[in-house]
């Protein structure tokens, strides 16, 4: 616990002493802002509805590129710089290291998410939105970001090359994103048995995210994201151990 | 405190470490020597628990690394090869992080860090990002990190690589000062360093231990150990060469590069013989004008080459060089 906290702190500080943090946060804010308010993409004003659906709708797609950009360095950098040798000879469990690094990245994305609060203020100023639904949206977005990060963390553990880690992460995430996409499901439902279509849909990020985003907090959706994180962090630990010397 | 039993590490077809066994007690400083790729770093990585051995056992202070890695790692301080560090941190932040993970109580941390900073002379660079430090300073940060928790076992992979002569001297003194309370294993390519700081030398080649003994014993393996170098007038050189070679205990006489009007003869003893007296007496009884007479201690580089290459050929050329 103390070790996890020490690693979390070290990692989180290192986001802010390098430009990574500022670039990420600025880009994230600019893109969410643009996509939410622009006429063709979000049209928050023009819709005349007081909610943040146009805002959250873009998160899965923004995360598709932004999250791998954060996670790609998690382990690849450690291996490239040889510091993994320091880390793995310290008296800590693999779990402490994997979790500490992941939680730091997740907390960092959380900070980015919190900084989108002007969008929330805007809708509250313009109308009378259901803030419960908005809160659920934030929760869903945060959980989804965690799942994305866990996938990215595993990919980063497989290679010492950050570009490869990025590409692997984007590809894997795309699969999970598209699995919940309407047209992909239609493609399956045309010929596949119902259970297969359901299985594919149940692994899609979108299905679960959209459910939470609507304000329906179903335990199954929460469990899905948490299980996703647990699974990919487990894969991360295995991969780090397996690949550390190479 | 460190115990290795028949340690083997294979990378695919390559056997990097091939059956290494040894124990190191408190108070010992074991110097690891060997050519590039001999398996020194790989052995150290297994001792510190970074790599799992293909077969064999490592235990540190009674804790088997495969069974109880955490208690074992707690007792080890490790400077990995090349001193990898978190480049974006400052030495102060980095040492704080290490002290925290090393479970040094919060109220003692600042004092401990101050101590190791003084020992490794880091004060002037404490607030500068590590990636902007010179190589020698990075090495010193690596060293500071390894001793911050005052471990019982120290494993240092090339601790003086990249340090200037003053710093090399400082670090050797530091190691000597810590030696009585710790078991230390260090690797180096500087042969004199073994004489300067180690109580025990170990040479490994192609993953196997080819020598294990004191630095003196290592020197004694040199053909030049107790050899006598005489400088004479060139006129008597030929005669002296023949006569010295006949002396009891002399194995061979080699003509070193002659100077102007003088000759230098290197008289090599048979193993275990001391011949200084005999050579001196012979010179006096023949009335040779001796311009110089000195006994050599032996040369580590020569022993090193012999042990790691196992070649007798070319020795004459090397002796003459
Ligand atoms: N992760 C690895 N994968 C494959 N081969 C490796 C790996 N690590 C080391 N080796 C090989 O193992 C052998 C021993 O390497 P090691 O680094 O232990 O040598 P060394 O004695 O420390 O050499 P040097 O003096 O150059 O530091 C070398 O042939 C090296 O190429
Ligand atoms: Mg080495």
XYZ file of C-alpha atoms and ligand atoms in Angstrom:
599
model
C 0.000 0.000 0.000
C 2.759 2.399 1.004
C 4.780 1.267 -2.007
C 1.860 1.741 -4.359
C 1.411 5.230 -2.982
C 5.103 6.057 -3.365
C 5.101 4.954 -6.994
C 1.824 6.716 -7.685
C 3.248 9.941 -6.311
C 6.512 9.659 -8.237
C 4.712 8.976 -11.497
C 2.115 11.670 -11.059
C 4.759 14.279 -10.290
C 6.714 13.211 -13.347
C 3.678 13.950 -15.559
C 3.786 17.520 -14.420
C 7.527 18.109 -14.626
C 7.529 17.067 -18.255
C 5.389 18.761 -20.930
C 3.280 15.591 -21.290
C 0.711 16.821 -18.822
C 0.234 20.251 -20.305
C 0.081 19.047 -23.885
C -2.418 16.356 -22.971
C -4.663 18.559 -20.912
C -4.686 21.430 -23.388
C -5.397 19.170 -26.345
C -8.071 17.320 -24.416
C -9.806 20.524 -23.408
C -9.574 22.065 -26.854
C -10.897 18.985 -28.583
C -13.757 18.332 -26.154
C -14.643 22.008 -26.303
C -14.639 22.120 -30.053
C -16.533 18.865 -30.562
C -19.133 19.779 -27.967
C -19.946 23.240 -29.237
C -19.302 23.027 -32.985
C -22.502 22.950 -35.097
C -21.722 19.754 -37.018
C -20.382 17.699 -34.183
C -22.068 18.593 -30.930
C -24.168 21.713 -31.309
C -24.669 22.093 -27.591
C -26.308 25.516 -28.020
C -28.407 24.766 -31.033
C -29.895 21.549 -29.655
C -31.797 23.525 -27.095
C -31.528 20.671 -24.608
C -29.893 21.087 -21.276
C -27.644 18.010 -21.013
C -24.074 17.019 -21.752
C -24.724 14.233 -24.250
C -22.894 16.075 -27.070
C -19.934 16.382 -24.719
C -19.694 12.788 -23.518
C -20.495 11.290 -26.900
C -17.034 12.162 -28.099
C -15.099 10.770 -25.176
C -14.714 7.190 -26.439
C -13.239 8.530 -29.670
C -10.969 11.121 -28.104
C -9.700 8.556 -25.644
C -8.939 6.229 -28.509
C -5.945 8.420 -29.375
C -5.244 10.409 -26.256
C -5.156 7.571 -23.764
C -2.601 5.475 -25.673
C -0.484 8.607 -25.859
C -0.423 8.607 -22.063
C -0.117 4.897 -21.499
C 2.480 4.129 -24.150
C 5.296 5.315 -21.939
C 4.203 3.553 -18.761
C 6.437 0.486 -19.139
C 8.123 0.950 -22.485
C 10.044 3.941 -21.160
C 11.035 2.075 -18.040
C 12.449 -0.740 -20.162
C 14.167 1.495 -22.659
C 15.864 3.514 -19.921
C 16.813 0.463 -17.888
C 15.114 1.883 -14.805
C 12.982 -1.231 -14.720
C 16.042 -2.888 -13.227
C 15.932 -0.422 -10.357
C 12.202 -0.819 -9.910
C 12.145 -4.596 -10.014
C 14.995 -4.969 -7.517
C 13.234 -2.812 -4.937
C 11.457 -4.638 -2.135
C 7.995 -4.372 -3.618
C 5.507 -6.663 -5.221
C 4.834 -6.550 -8.920
C 1.284 -5.596 -7.971
C 2.503 -2.413 -6.244
C 4.388 -1.261 -9.308
C 1.685 -2.102 -11.849
C -1.045 -0.561 -9.736
C 0.966 2.514 -8.744
C 1.766 3.381 -12.312
C -1.763 2.717 -13.494
C -3.373 4.729 -10.727
C -1.082 7.671 -11.445
C -2.110 7.671 -15.099
C -5.743 7.303 -14.146
C -5.566 10.116 -11.618
C -3.923 12.235 -14.271
C -6.738 11.630 -16.745
C -9.130 12.337 -13.891
C -7.542 15.748 -13.469
C -8.041 16.399 -17.179
C -11.675 15.409 -16.814
C -12.220 17.678 -13.824
C -10.788 20.562 -15.820
C -13.676 20.276 -18.289
C -15.913 21.792 -15.598
C -16.551 24.992 -17.637
C -18.679 22.858 -19.979
C -20.768 21.794 -17.011
C -21.054 25.374 -15.801
C -22.147 26.423 -19.280
C -25.105 24.026 -19.433
C -26.135 24.957 -15.945
C -26.039 28.610 -16.944
C -28.002 28.014 -20.123
C -30.633 25.746 -18.730
C -31.634 23.413 -15.990
C -29.938 20.073 -16.675
C -30.214 16.907 -14.609
C -26.913 17.094 -12.774
C -27.272 13.487 -11.644
C -27.116 12.365 -15.243
C -24.109 14.570 -15.827
C -22.362 13.119 -12.816
C -23.107 9.626 -14.121
C -21.608 10.705 -17.439
C -18.430 11.785 -15.736
C -18.300 8.541 -13.790
C -18.769 6.497 -16.959
C -16.155 8.495 -18.787
C -13.684 8.082 -15.942
C -14.274 4.331 -15.732
C -13.899 3.981 -19.465
C -10.651 5.934 -19.349
C -9.410 3.483 -16.720
C -10.226 0.528 -18.935
C -8.465 2.188 -21.876
C -5.438 2.888 -19.703
C -5.272 -0.689 -18.479
C -5.253 -1.922 -22.080
C -2.562 0.627 -22.924
C -0.523 -0.352 -19.895
C -0.470 -3.985 -21.024
C 0.563 -3.013 -24.560
C 3.304 -0.818 -23.157
C 4.631 -3.750 -21.158
C 5.052 -5.856 -24.276
C 7.514 -3.575 -26.015
C 10.281 -1.137 -25.278
C 9.207 0.917 -28.259
C 6.639 3.594 -27.439
C 5.425 3.945 -31.022
C 4.664 0.250 -31.178
C 2.940 0.476 -27.804
C 0.796 3.333 -29.142
C -0.206 1.539 -32.321
C -0.960 -1.711 -30.491
C -3.098 0.128 -27.975
C -5.101 2.074 -30.551
C -5.751 -1.097 -32.529
C -6.854 -3.115 -29.524
C -9.048 -0.309 -28.260
C -10.607 0.097 -31.682
C -11.674 -3.528 -31.602
C -13.362 -3.018 -28.239
C -14.965 0.196 -29.409
C -16.317 -1.167 -32.632
C -17.633 -4.265 -30.884
C -20.412 -2.117 -29.477
C -21.065 -0.129 -32.586
C -24.442 -0.472 -34.250
C -23.335 -1.394 -37.729
C -20.869 -3.964 -36.456
C -23.592 -5.569 -34.396
C -25.912 -5.514 -37.407
C -23.199 -7.248 -39.342
C -23.161 -10.019 -36.731
C -26.869 -10.216 -36.204
C -27.377 -10.986 -39.905
C -25.962 -14.493 -39.573
C -24.538 -15.187 -36.137
C -26.538 -16.751 -33.333
C -27.992 -14.300 -30.899
C -25.672 -15.233 -28.043
C -22.615 -14.389 -30.158
C -24.016 -11.027 -31.106
C -24.791 -10.402 -27.457
C -21.337 -11.521 -26.400
C -19.708 -9.160 -28.881
C -21.947 -6.343 -27.765
C -21.242 -7.023 -24.115
C -17.522 -6.568 -24.695
C -18.018 -3.273 -26.458
C -17.032 -0.177 -24.558
C -19.788 1.846 -26.170
C -22.667 -0.321 -24.978
C -21.619 0.082 -21.366
C -20.606 3.687 -21.604
C -23.794 4.830 -23.266
C -25.855 3.076 -20.621
C -24.080 4.945 -17.832
C -24.101 8.172 -19.800
C -27.873 8.128 -19.926
C -27.851 8.155 -16.154
C -28.693 4.501 -15.721
C -26.105 3.190 -13.362
C -26.334 -0.549 -13.696
C -23.998 -2.640 -11.583
C -23.173 -4.768 -14.611
C -21.735 -1.791 -16.476
C -19.563 -0.807 -13.527
C -18.402 -4.376 -13.093
C -17.590 -4.554 -16.773
C -15.163 -1.638 -16.615
C -13.622 -2.729 -13.325
C -13.180 -6.280 -14.568
C -11.649 -4.929 -17.759
C -9.110 -2.985 -15.699
C -8.331 -5.934 -13.447
C -7.849 -8.224 -16.398
C -5.551 -5.940 -18.367
C -3.529 -5.018 -15.306
C -3.039 -8.695 -14.665
C -1.850 -9.068 -18.254
C 0.459 -6.098 -17.635
C 2.041 -7.800 -14.628
C 2.618 -10.993 -16.586
C 4.047 -9.105 -19.531
C 6.382 -7.012 -17.395
C 7.735 -10.088 -15.709
C 8.062 -11.984 -18.952
C 9.634 -9.215 -20.993
C 11.612 -7.284 -18.409
C 15.041 -8.608 -19.350
C 14.589 -8.319 -23.076
C 25.490 -13.371 3.584
C 25.325 -13.946 -0.144
C 25.174 -17.514 -1.291
C 25.061 -18.736 -4.865
C 24.627 -22.374 -5.671
C 25.322 -23.627 -9.122
C 23.726 -20.678 -10.811
C 22.916 -21.078 -14.491
C 21.313 -18.576 -16.845
C 20.505 -19.345 -20.439
C 19.223 -16.883 -23.023
C 17.925 -19.158 -25.769
C 20.958 -21.117 -26.891
C 23.435 -18.873 -25.142
C 24.571 -19.911 -21.691
C 25.507 -16.580 -20.144
C 26.190 -17.956 -16.661
C 27.254 -21.556 -16.401
C 27.320 -23.019 -12.917
C 28.596 -20.220 -10.710
C 28.780 -20.916 -6.963
C 30.243 -18.795 -4.214
C 29.506 -17.288 -0.851
C 30.386 -13.826 0.384
C 30.617 -13.085 4.106
C 30.249 -9.842 5.975
C 33.487 -7.900 5.676
C 34.352 -9.328 2.284
C 34.607 -7.259 -0.871
C 34.407 -9.541 -3.851
C 35.723 -8.100 -7.103
C 34.217 -9.580 -10.203
C 36.483 -9.519 -13.218
C 36.030 -10.888 -16.686
C 36.002 -9.924 -20.325
C 32.981 -8.269 -21.930
C 30.104 -10.682 -22.122
C 31.563 -13.010 -19.491
C 28.354 -13.005 -17.489
C 29.232 -10.627 -14.651
C 26.181 -8.416 -14.995
C 23.912 -11.379 -15.597
C 25.137 -12.961 -12.367
C 24.533 -9.719 -10.484
C 21.042 -9.440 -11.940
C 20.258 -12.843 -10.511
C 21.760 -11.997 -7.133
C 19.559 -8.917 -6.899
C 16.473 -10.757 -8.044
C 15.984 -8.946 -11.339
C 16.459 -12.100 -13.382
C 15.320 -15.538 -12.345
C 18.050 -18.133 -12.829
C 17.463 -20.969 -15.277
C 18.654 -23.255 -12.499
C 20.468 -22.891 -9.226
C 19.770 -20.925 -6.090
C 20.603 -17.526 -4.657
C 20.111 -16.620 -1.051
C 20.756 -13.309 0.622
C 21.003 -13.129 4.408
C 19.338 -16.505 4.586
C 16.399 -15.587 2.351
C 16.076 -17.578 -0.832
C 15.389 -15.093 -3.619
C 12.993 -17.433 -5.375
C 10.954 -18.015 -2.210
C 11.186 -14.775 -0.233
C 12.200 -12.093 -2.694
C 10.995 -9.158 -0.625
C 12.966 -9.729 2.592
C 16.012 -10.529 0.468
C 15.653 -7.401 -1.674
C 15.203 -5.263 1.401
C 18.743 -6.131 2.444
C 20.344 -5.409 -0.913
C 21.596 -2.149 -2.331
C 22.114 -2.362 -6.065
C 23.795 -0.192 -8.637
C 22.800 -1.677 -11.989
C 25.128 -1.563 -14.976
C 25.116 1.902 -16.525
C 23.399 3.371 -13.451
C 19.875 3.745 -14.893
C 17.937 6.562 -13.201
C 14.700 8.487 -13.624
C 16.084 11.307 -15.731
C 13.226 13.745 -15.206
C 13.685 13.768 -11.418
C 16.229 15.743 -9.467
C 18.681 13.762 -7.342
C 16.900 15.026 -4.224
C 13.457 13.900 -5.395
C 14.870 10.619 -6.613
C 16.632 9.858 -3.340
C 13.477 10.776 -1.437
C 11.521 8.322 -3.540
C 14.071 5.590 -2.947
C 14.189 6.322 0.776
C 10.414 6.069 0.933
C 10.285 2.727 -0.858
C 13.188 1.531 1.253
C 10.946 2.136 4.271
C 13.210 4.613 5.997
C 10.998 6.275 8.634
C 9.820 9.692 7.514
C 11.615 11.606 10.264
C 14.945 9.963 9.434
C 14.750 10.399 5.675
C 16.223 13.865 5.394
C 19.138 12.930 7.618
C 19.853 9.713 5.734
C 19.712 11.498 2.392
C 21.995 14.221 3.716
C 24.460 11.561 4.784
C 24.654 9.769 1.449
C 24.718 13.054 -0.430
C 27.774 14.035 1.576
C 29.379 10.654 1.011
C 28.901 10.787 -2.739
C 29.513 14.555 -3.081
C 26.210 15.360 -4.703
C 25.361 18.600 -2.916
C 26.009 20.898 -5.872
C 23.661 19.049 -8.233
C 20.811 18.159 -5.903
C 18.262 20.338 -7.665
C 19.277 19.678 -11.254
C 17.306 17.161 -13.358
C 19.279 13.926 -13.449
C 19.199 13.731 -17.244
C 21.250 16.927 -17.449
C 23.984 15.631 -15.136
C 27.373 14.495 -16.374
C 28.083 10.797 -16.508
C 30.134 10.794 -13.330
C 27.441 12.582 -11.345
C 24.822 10.148 -12.609
C 26.980 7.296 -11.430
C 27.236 8.939 -8.039
C 23.468 9.357 -7.808
C 23.219 5.644 -8.600
C 25.657 4.913 -5.826
C 23.850 7.161 -3.352
C 20.595 5.371 -4.130
C 22.241 2.001 -3.500
C 23.436 2.894 -0.015
C 20.600 5.120 1.169
C 19.078 2.379 3.325
C 22.468 1.205 4.634
C 21.985 -2.314 3.264
C 23.820 -5.369 4.525
C 24.560 -6.485 1.000
C 25.847 -4.218 -1.742
C 25.949 -5.202 -5.385
C 27.706 -2.652 -7.552
C 28.052 -3.178 -11.293
C 31.038 -1.102 -12.418
C 30.708 1.551 -9.698
C 33.677 3.628 -10.823
C 32.985 3.577 -14.544
C 32.965 7.132 -15.836
C 34.363 8.746 -12.701
C 37.360 11.064 -12.743
C 40.503 9.925 -10.903
C 39.634 11.889 -7.770
C 36.153 10.470 -7.649
C 37.415 6.969 -8.315
C 39.639 7.391 -5.307
C 36.747 8.739 -3.215
C 34.435 5.920 -4.190
C 37.073 3.309 -3.435
C 37.586 4.859 -0.033
C 33.858 4.865 0.527
C 33.638 1.185 -0.359
C 36.561 0.346 1.901
C 34.983 2.275 4.742
C 31.688 0.399 4.387
C 33.330 -2.976 3.869
C 33.625 -4.157 7.492
C 29.856 -4.024 8.016
C 28.671 -5.361 4.700
C 29.061 -8.056 2.123
C 29.992 -6.333 -1.114
C 30.168 -7.609 -4.659
C 31.438 -5.273 -7.335
C 32.438 -5.720 -10.933
C 35.102 -3.757 -12.674
C 37.321 -3.651 -15.705
C 40.018 -1.803 -13.801
C 42.366 -4.454 -12.532
C 44.132 -2.180 -10.067
C 40.782 -1.531 -8.445
C 40.651 -5.117 -7.311
C 43.969 -4.656 -5.548
C 42.851 -1.343 -4.144
C 39.477 -2.301 -2.658
C 38.780 -6.014 -2.822
C 39.578 -8.678 -0.302
C 38.828 -11.281 -2.878
C 39.027 -11.484 -6.643
C 36.979 -13.653 -8.926
C 37.515 -13.940 -12.632
C 34.790 -15.307 -14.785
C 35.033 -16.134 -18.451
C 32.272 -17.491 -20.652
C 30.021 -17.828 -17.630
C 32.417 -19.908 -15.546
C 34.588 -19.032 -12.585
C 38.205 -19.415 -13.663
C 39.826 -17.863 -10.613
C 38.764 -17.278 -7.028
C 41.284 -16.042 -4.500
C 42.883 -13.010 -2.927
C 44.293 -10.273 -5.152
C 47.757 -11.345 -3.960
C 47.130 -14.883 -5.100
C 46.027 -13.492 -8.401
C 49.232 -11.507 -8.731
C 51.256 -14.564 -7.777
C 49.904 -16.275 -10.860
C 51.686 -13.764 -12.995
C 54.787 -15.018 -14.746
C 56.317 -11.735 -13.800
C 55.575 -12.235 -10.125
C 58.937 -11.870 -8.343
C 60.688 -11.535 -11.684
C 63.871 -9.476 -11.593
C 64.694 -6.810 -14.103
C 68.432 -6.040 -14.409
C 69.933 -3.239 -16.436
C 73.488 -3.874 -17.560
C 76.050 -2.579 -20.017
C 75.251 -3.920 -23.467
C 78.698 -5.479 -23.714
C 77.990 -8.111 -21.077
C 74.378 -8.696 -21.971
C 74.866 -11.820 -24.037
C 77.028 -13.480 -21.387
C 74.718 -12.454 -18.569
C 71.746 -13.849 -20.397
C 73.267 -17.272 -20.666
C 74.566 -17.343 -17.114
C 71.428 -16.019 -15.448
C 69.349 -18.573 -17.247
C 71.452 -21.321 -15.627
C 70.818 -20.101 -12.067
C 68.657 -22.361 -9.935
C 65.066 -21.199 -9.766
C 65.260 -19.243 -12.987
C 62.853 -20.260 -15.687
C 63.715 -17.928 -18.482
C 65.560 -14.741 -19.320
C 64.015 -12.318 -21.740
C 65.901 -9.531 -23.446
C 63.844 -6.373 -23.152
C 64.238 -3.542 -25.600
C 67.827 -2.289 -25.224
C 68.658 1.359 -24.638
C 71.784 3.212 -25.779
C 74.688 1.099 -24.637
C 72.634 -0.704 -21.999
C 70.571 -3.858 -21.980
C 67.587 -4.777 -19.870
C 67.161 -8.398 -18.990
C 64.015 -9.733 -17.413
C 64.743 -12.818 -15.353
C 61.604 -14.861 -14.859
C 61.541 -17.248 -11.909
C 60.147 -20.739 -11.921
C 56.781 -20.769 -10.164
C 57.056 -20.108 -6.465
C 60.722 -19.097 -6.506
C 62.282 -15.859 -5.437
C 65.482 -15.081 -7.298
C 66.413 -11.532 -6.418
C 69.285 -12.617 -4.186
C 70.721 -15.083 -6.691
C 70.642 -12.589 -9.525
C 72.355 -9.947 -7.380
C 75.059 -12.333 -6.222
C 75.737 -13.528 -9.742
C 76.118 -9.975 -10.961
C 78.498 -9.115 -8.152
C 80.622 -12.223 -8.546
C 81.008 -11.559 -12.272
C 81.676 -7.882 -11.687
C 78.949 -6.751 -14.097
C 78.205 -3.125 -13.784
C 74.569 -3.161 -12.618
C 72.738 0.023 -13.524
C 69.398 -1.103 -12.183
C 67.960 -4.035 -10.324
C 64.345 -4.355 -9.362
C 61.912 -7.015 -8.394
C 58.497 -6.972 -10.009
C 55.221 -7.731 -8.272
C 53.602 -9.236 -11.291
C 51.069 -7.924 -13.721
C 47.369 -8.376 -13.346
C 46.584 -7.666 -16.947
C 48.849 -10.495 -17.988
C 47.211 -12.940 -15.570
C 43.814 -11.726 -16.680
C 44.648 -12.367 -20.318
C 46.104 -15.740 -19.538
C 43.133 -16.869 -17.480
C 40.439 -15.565 -19.755
C 42.032 -16.541 -23.020
C 43.970 -19.477 -21.696
C 46.695 -18.833 -24.217
C 50.400 -19.234 -23.594
C 51.320 -18.056 -27.029
C 52.178 -14.449 -27.376
C 53.304 -14.214 -23.774
C 56.858 -13.548 -24.782
C 55.710 -10.724 -26.995
C 53.560 -9.358 -24.194
C 56.349 -9.588 -21.644
C 58.630 -7.752 -24.001
C 56.099 -5.043 -24.678
N 18.519 -10.159 -21.956
C 19.435 -10.847 -22.664
N 19.058 -11.560 -23.731
C 19.962 -12.272 -24.430
N 21.264 -12.335 -24.152
C 21.706 -11.632 -23.094
C 20.814 -10.849 -22.301
N 21.522 -10.263 -21.313
C 22.800 -10.654 -21.487
N 22.911 -11.473 -22.567
C 24.157 -12.113 -23.037
O 24.757 -12.765 -21.948
C 26.156 -12.661 -22.017
C 26.686 -12.107 -20.711
O 26.324 -10.743 -20.601
P 26.701 -9.851 -19.343
O 26.016 -8.553 -19.521
O 26.425 -10.625 -18.121
O 28.256 -9.677 -19.527
P 29.261 -8.842 -18.639
O 30.235 -9.825 -18.071
O 28.545 -7.993 -17.685
O 29.985 -7.969 -19.737
P 30.497 -6.444 -19.689
O 31.864 -6.499 -19.130
O 30.526 -6.055 -21.122
O 29.545 -5.656 -18.868
C 26.469 -11.787 -23.223
O 26.823 -12.627 -24.294
C 25.167 -11.097 -23.492
O 25.025 -10.809 -24.853
Mg 28.386 -5.991 -17.375
